[in-house]
XYZ file of C-alpha atoms in Angstrom:
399
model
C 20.184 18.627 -85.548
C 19.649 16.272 -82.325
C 21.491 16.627 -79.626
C 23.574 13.517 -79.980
C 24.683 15.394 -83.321
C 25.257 18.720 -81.708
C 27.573 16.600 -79.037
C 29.514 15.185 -81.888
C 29.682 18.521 -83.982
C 33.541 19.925 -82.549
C 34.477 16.615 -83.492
C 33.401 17.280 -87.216
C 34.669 20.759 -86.917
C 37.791 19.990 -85.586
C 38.823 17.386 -87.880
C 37.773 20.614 -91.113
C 39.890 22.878 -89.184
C 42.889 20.485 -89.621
C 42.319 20.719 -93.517
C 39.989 17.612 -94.333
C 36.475 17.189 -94.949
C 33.991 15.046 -92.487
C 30.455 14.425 -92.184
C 27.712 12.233 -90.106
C 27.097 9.688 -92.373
C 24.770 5.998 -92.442
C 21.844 4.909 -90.604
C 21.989 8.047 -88.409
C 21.693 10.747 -91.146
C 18.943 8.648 -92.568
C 16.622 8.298 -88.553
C 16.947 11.873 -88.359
C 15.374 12.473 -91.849
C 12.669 9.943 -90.878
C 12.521 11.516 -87.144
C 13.509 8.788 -86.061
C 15.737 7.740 -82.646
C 19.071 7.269 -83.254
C 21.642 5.478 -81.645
C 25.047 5.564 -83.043
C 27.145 8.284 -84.178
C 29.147 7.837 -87.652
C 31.485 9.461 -88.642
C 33.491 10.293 -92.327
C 36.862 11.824 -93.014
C 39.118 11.895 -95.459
C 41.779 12.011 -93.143
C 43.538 8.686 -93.048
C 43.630 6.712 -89.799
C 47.086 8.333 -88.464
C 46.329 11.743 -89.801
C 43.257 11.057 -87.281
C 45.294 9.914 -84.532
C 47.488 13.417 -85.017
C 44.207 15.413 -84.642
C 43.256 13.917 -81.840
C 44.889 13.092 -77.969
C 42.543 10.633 -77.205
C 42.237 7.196 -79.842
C 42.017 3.716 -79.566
C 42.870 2.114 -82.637
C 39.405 -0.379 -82.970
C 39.454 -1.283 -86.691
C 42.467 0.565 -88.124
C 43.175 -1.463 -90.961
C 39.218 -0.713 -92.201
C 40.100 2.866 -91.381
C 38.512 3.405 -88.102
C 39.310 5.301 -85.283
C 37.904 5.667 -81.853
C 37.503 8.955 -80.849
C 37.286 9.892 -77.226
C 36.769 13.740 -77.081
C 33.950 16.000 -74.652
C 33.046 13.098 -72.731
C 31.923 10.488 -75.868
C 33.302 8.091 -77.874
C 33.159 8.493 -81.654
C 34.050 6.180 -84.931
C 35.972 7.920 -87.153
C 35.958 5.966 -90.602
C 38.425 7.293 -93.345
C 36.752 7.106 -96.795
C 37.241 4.164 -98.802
C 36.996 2.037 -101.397
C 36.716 -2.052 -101.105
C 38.395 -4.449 -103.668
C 37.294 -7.958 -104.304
C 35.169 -9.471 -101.894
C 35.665 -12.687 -100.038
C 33.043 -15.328 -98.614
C 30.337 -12.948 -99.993
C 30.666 -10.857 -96.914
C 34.241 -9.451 -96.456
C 36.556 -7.077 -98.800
C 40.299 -8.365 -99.519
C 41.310 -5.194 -98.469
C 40.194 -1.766 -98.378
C 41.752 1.289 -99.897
C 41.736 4.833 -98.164
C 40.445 7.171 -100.644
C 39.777 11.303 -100.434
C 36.557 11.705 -102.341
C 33.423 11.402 -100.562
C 31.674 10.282 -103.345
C 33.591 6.854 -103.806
C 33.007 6.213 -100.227
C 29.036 6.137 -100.212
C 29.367 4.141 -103.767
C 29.918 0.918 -101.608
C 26.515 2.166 -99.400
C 24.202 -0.696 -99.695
C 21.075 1.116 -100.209
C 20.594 4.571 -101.387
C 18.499 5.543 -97.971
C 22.270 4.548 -96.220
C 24.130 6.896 -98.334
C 23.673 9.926 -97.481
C 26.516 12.652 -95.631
C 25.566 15.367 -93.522
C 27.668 18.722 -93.358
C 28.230 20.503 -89.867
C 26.140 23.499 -91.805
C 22.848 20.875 -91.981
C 23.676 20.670 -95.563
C 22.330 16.506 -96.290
C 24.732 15.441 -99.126
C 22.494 12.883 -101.469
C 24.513 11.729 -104.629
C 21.889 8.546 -105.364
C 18.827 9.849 -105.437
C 18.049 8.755 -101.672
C 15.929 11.520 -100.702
C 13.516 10.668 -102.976
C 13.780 7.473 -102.034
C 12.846 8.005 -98.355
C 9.863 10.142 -99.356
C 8.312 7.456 -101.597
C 9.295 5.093 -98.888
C 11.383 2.380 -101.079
C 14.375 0.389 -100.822
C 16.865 0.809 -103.576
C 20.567 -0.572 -103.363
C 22.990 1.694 -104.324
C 24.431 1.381 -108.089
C 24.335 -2.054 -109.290
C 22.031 -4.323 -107.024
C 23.409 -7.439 -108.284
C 27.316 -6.383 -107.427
C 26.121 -5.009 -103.849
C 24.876 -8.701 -103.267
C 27.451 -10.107 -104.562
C 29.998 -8.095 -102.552
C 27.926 -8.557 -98.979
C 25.082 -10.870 -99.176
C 24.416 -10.024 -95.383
C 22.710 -6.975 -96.802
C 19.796 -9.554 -98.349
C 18.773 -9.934 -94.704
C 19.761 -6.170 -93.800
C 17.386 -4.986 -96.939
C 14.261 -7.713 -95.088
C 15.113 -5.814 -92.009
C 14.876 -1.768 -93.099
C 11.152 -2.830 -94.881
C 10.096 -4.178 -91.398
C 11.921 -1.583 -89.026
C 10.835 1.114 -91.889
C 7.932 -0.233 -93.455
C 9.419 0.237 -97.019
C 8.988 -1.662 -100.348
C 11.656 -3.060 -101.997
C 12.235 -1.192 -105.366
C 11.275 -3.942 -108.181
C 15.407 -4.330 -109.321
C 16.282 -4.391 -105.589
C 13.852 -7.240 -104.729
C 14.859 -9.192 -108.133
C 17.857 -9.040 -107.269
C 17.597 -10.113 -103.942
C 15.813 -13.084 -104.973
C 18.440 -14.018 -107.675
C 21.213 -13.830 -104.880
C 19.255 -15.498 -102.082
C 21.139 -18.896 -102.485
C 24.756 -16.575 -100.769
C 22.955 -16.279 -97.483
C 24.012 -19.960 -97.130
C 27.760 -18.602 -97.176
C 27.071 -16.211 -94.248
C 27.378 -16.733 -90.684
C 24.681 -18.129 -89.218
C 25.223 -15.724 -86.143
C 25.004 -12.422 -88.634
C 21.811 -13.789 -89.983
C 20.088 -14.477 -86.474
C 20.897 -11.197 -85.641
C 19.120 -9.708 -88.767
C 16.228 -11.954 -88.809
C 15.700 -11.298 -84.801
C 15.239 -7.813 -85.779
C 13.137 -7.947 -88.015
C 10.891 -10.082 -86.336
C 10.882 -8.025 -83.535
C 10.337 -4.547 -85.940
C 6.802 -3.180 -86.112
C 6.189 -4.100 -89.431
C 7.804 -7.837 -89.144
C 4.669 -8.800 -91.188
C 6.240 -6.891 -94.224
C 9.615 -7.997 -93.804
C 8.728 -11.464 -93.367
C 6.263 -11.624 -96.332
C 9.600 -10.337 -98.498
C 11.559 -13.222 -96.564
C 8.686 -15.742 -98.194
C 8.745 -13.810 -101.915
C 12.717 -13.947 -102.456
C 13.113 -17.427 -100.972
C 15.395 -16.810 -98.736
C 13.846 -19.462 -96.369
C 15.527 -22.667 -97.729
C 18.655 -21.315 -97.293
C 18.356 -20.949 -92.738
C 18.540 -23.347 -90.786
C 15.320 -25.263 -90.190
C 13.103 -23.042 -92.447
C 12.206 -25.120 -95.209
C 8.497 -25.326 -94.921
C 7.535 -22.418 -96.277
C 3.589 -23.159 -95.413
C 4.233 -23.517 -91.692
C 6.462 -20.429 -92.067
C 3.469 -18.636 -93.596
C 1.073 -19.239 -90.772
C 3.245 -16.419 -88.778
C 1.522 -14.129 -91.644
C -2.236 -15.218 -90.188
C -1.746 -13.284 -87.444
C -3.814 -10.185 -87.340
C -1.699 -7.227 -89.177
C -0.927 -4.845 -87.088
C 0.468 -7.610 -84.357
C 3.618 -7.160 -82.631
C 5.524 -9.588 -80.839
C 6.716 -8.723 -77.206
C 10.044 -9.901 -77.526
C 12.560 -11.940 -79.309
C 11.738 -15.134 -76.855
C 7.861 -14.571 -78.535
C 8.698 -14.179 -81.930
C 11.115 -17.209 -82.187
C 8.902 -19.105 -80.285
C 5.836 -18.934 -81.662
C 7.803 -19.498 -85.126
C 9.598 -22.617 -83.782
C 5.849 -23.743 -82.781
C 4.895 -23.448 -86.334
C 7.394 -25.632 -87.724
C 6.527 -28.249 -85.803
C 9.354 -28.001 -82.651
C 8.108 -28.786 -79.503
C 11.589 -28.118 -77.677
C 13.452 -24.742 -79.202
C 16.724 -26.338 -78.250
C 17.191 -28.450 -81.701
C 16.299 -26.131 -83.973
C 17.918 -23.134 -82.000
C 21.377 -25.150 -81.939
C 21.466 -24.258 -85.829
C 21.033 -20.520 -85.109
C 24.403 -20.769 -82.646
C 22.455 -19.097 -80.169
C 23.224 -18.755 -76.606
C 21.887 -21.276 -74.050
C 20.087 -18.934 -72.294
C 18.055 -17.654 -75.037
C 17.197 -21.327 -75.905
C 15.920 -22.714 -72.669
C 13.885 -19.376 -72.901
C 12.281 -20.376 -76.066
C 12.125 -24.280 -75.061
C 9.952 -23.115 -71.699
C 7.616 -20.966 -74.341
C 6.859 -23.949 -76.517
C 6.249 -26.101 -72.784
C 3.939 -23.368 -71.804
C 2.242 -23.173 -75.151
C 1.608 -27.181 -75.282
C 0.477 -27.029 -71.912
C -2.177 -24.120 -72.373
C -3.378 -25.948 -75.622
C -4.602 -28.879 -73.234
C -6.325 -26.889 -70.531
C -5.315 -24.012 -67.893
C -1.812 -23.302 -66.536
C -1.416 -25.149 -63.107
C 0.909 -23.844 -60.013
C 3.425 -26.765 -61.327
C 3.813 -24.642 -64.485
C 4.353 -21.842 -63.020
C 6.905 -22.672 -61.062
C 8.733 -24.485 -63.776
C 8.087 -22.120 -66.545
C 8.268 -18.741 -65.241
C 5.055 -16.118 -65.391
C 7.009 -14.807 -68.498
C 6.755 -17.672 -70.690
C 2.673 -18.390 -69.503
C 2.571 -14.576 -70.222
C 3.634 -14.936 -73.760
C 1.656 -17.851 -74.566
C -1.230 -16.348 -73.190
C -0.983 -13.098 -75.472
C 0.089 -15.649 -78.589
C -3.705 -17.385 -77.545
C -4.925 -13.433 -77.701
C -3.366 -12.651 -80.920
C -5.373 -15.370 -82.538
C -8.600 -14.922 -80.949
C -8.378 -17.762 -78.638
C -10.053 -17.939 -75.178
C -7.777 -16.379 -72.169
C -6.625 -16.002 -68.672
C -4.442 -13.289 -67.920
C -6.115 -13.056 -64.308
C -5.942 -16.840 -63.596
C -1.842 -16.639 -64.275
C -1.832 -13.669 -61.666
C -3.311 -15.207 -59.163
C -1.334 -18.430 -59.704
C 1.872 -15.846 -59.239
C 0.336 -14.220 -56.035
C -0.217 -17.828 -54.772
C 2.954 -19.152 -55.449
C 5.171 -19.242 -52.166
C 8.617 -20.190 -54.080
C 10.383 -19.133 -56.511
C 13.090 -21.334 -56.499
C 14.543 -24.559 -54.488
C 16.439 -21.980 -52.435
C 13.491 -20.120 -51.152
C 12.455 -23.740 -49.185
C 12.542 -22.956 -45.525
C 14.943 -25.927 -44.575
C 17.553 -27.553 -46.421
C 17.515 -30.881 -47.176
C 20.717 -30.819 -44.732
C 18.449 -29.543 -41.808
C 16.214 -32.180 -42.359
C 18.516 -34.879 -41.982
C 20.247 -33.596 -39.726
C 16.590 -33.530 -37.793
C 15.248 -36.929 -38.473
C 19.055 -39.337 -38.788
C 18.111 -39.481 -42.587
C 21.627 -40.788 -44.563
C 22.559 -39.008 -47.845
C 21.161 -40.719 -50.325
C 18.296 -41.004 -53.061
C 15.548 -41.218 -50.286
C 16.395 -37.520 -48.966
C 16.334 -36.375 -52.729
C 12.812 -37.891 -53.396
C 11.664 -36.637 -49.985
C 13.264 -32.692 -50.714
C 11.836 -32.920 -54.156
C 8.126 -34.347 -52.525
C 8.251 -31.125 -50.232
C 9.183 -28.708 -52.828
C 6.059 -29.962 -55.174
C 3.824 -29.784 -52.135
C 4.906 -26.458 -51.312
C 3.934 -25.270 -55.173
C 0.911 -26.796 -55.172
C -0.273 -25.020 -52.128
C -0.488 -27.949 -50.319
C 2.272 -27.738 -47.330
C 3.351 -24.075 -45.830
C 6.680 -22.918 -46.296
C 7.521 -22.840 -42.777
C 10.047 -25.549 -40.864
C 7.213 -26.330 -38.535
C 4.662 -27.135 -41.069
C 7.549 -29.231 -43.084
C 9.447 -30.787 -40.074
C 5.533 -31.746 -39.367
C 4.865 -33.064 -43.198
C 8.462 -35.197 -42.919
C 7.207 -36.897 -39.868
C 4.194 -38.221 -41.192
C 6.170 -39.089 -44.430
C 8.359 -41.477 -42.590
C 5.274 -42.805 -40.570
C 3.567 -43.625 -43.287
C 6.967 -45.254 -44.819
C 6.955 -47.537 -41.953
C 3.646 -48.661 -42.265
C 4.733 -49.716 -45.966
């Protein structure tokens, strides 16, 4: 077992000593079959949540009425999830309510795919009741039971299933993708936030190429926000294979590029993302225009950020166009300023130095120095810009 396993093991043990059964169960059993890193901990019981809470001295109740516990034992934090069964479903993504059950076999029935169902024992025993170990070794995608139902129930787990083949590089089983492609139309009933964080994922995974090729063949597209051309959407697939993006700010991008947006910031806006993360994409698709009409200037640089020229110059790599890495780093060695801030006077000093009254002259003059000082034309120093300010007013007088 890993160690983050071995950490968690008195917590399985303890919870069997108290007369109920537990396991690791999810994503995590399923990494460490595939050697894979894992990152969080889950854990099975069938004790119900209280019966948890009397094992236990230290719980915080995060999601009691699902049947999880929080767990804070030998220095970690661990979910404890009773077993359960889910009635009707609403909005396609949420159960009505969820009943506490004993078995551990009706639990992993509402798995979504048979590589997320398995439990492991404290002994290292891997509990597989649908057929999931096979399923990992001929590296396929199968939901659990009936695909249609699992859907039906959670139509997030369209997207999840697009994710796994391009974090896994696994084929959808033939039932599983039909499926998938039958239910497609639900996605439009999810929140657009759940999605972005699926589809970011993905496109981020190593094999995004296969996930997003499976995004194309189920037509999913029509149903998020600005993805309806499914030819611009398919020029992401020119790429070389074997291409990874660098980050998310890459990947979304170079796709918003493709569909025609020349600022992120509209299309983005649909996704509900956070401002941040669109101004980051917006300065991408600046840099990118920019770089299609010639080499990246000081100016763009400064406005930009390296990052974004960065990007766009290993997008221009990716497709076999001509590029600069060297001419961006010497732009960035050049550069004397960052920011406005990092302008050896204030626009205060200098009015307070030459009588100038607030106004729009002392902005235009401030904003005259700072372009000067990216270009490499004026040095950062209050001598050399007290100097360039003098002979700016002289040769406003002579106007």
């Amino acid at each position: 077992m890993p160690a983050e396993f071995e950490k968690a093991l008195p917590i399985l043990q303890k919870i069997r000593n108290s007369g109920y059964e537990a396991y690791f169960v999810g994503g995590s059993v399923r990494d460490v079959l595939l050697n894979r890193h894992i990152h969080d901990v889950d854990i099975a019981t069938s004790a119900y949540p209280a019966e948890t809470k009397q094992i236990f001295e230290h719980t915080i109740d995060i999601g009691i009425e699902h049947g999880t516990v929080l767990v804070l034992e030998n220095g970690g934090e661990y979910e404890v999830t009773t077993f359960r069964t889910e009635d009707v479903y609403v909005d396609y993504r949420r159960p009505s309510h969820v009943n506490f059950v004993r078995q551990l076999s009706e639990d992993l029935l509402r798995r979504d795919f048979t590589i997320n169902a398995f439990a492991l024992a404290d002994d290292g025993n891997v509990i597989d009741l649908h057929g999931g170990l096979v399923d990992l070794e001929a590296q396929v995608l199968r939901a659990v039971g009936n695909p249609s139902e699992r859907f039906n129930e959670d139509a997030l787990r369209i997207m999840r299933g697009l994710r796994f083949a391009a974090v896994l590089n696994f084929d959808l089983e033939s039932k599983t993708f039909a499926s998938m492609k039958e239910h497609a139309n639900l996605l439009s009933k999810i929140s657009i936030e759940r999605i972005f964080i699926e589809l970011d994922k993905l496109l981020t995974a190593d094999f995004w190429q296969k996930g997003f090729r499976e995004l194309l063949a189920i037509e999913a597209y029509p149903y998020l926000p600005g993805f309806t051309d499914k030819t611009a959407l398919a020029h992401l697939l020119a790429l070389p294979a074997g291409f990874k993006f660098t980050n998310s700010v890459q990947s979304w991008g170079y796709l918003a590029y493709q569909l025609g947006y020349r600022d992120g910031k509209f299309l983005l806006k649909k996704w509900k993302v956070s401002r941040d993360f669109s101004t980051a994409v917006s300065k991408f698709l600046s840099a990118y225009d920019k770089r299609l009409k010639g080499d990246f200037s000081s100016e763009d640089l400064y406005n930009l950020g390296k990052s974004s020229l960065t990007l766009v110059e290993e997008m221009f790599a990716a497709q076999n166009l001509e590029t600069n890495f060297e001419h961006i780093s010497v732009l960035d060695v050049q550069l004397q300023i960052r920011t406005r801030k990092d302008i050896a006077v204030s626009a205060g000093q200098i009015m307070t130095e030459f009588g100038i009254q607030p106004g729009p002259q002392i902005g235009q003059l401030f904003h005259q120095i700072e372009l000067e000082i990216v270009k490499g034309q004026l040095q950062n120093t209050p001598q050399e810009i007290f100097n360039y300010v003098k002979g700016y007013h002289k040769h406003g007088d002579n106007d």
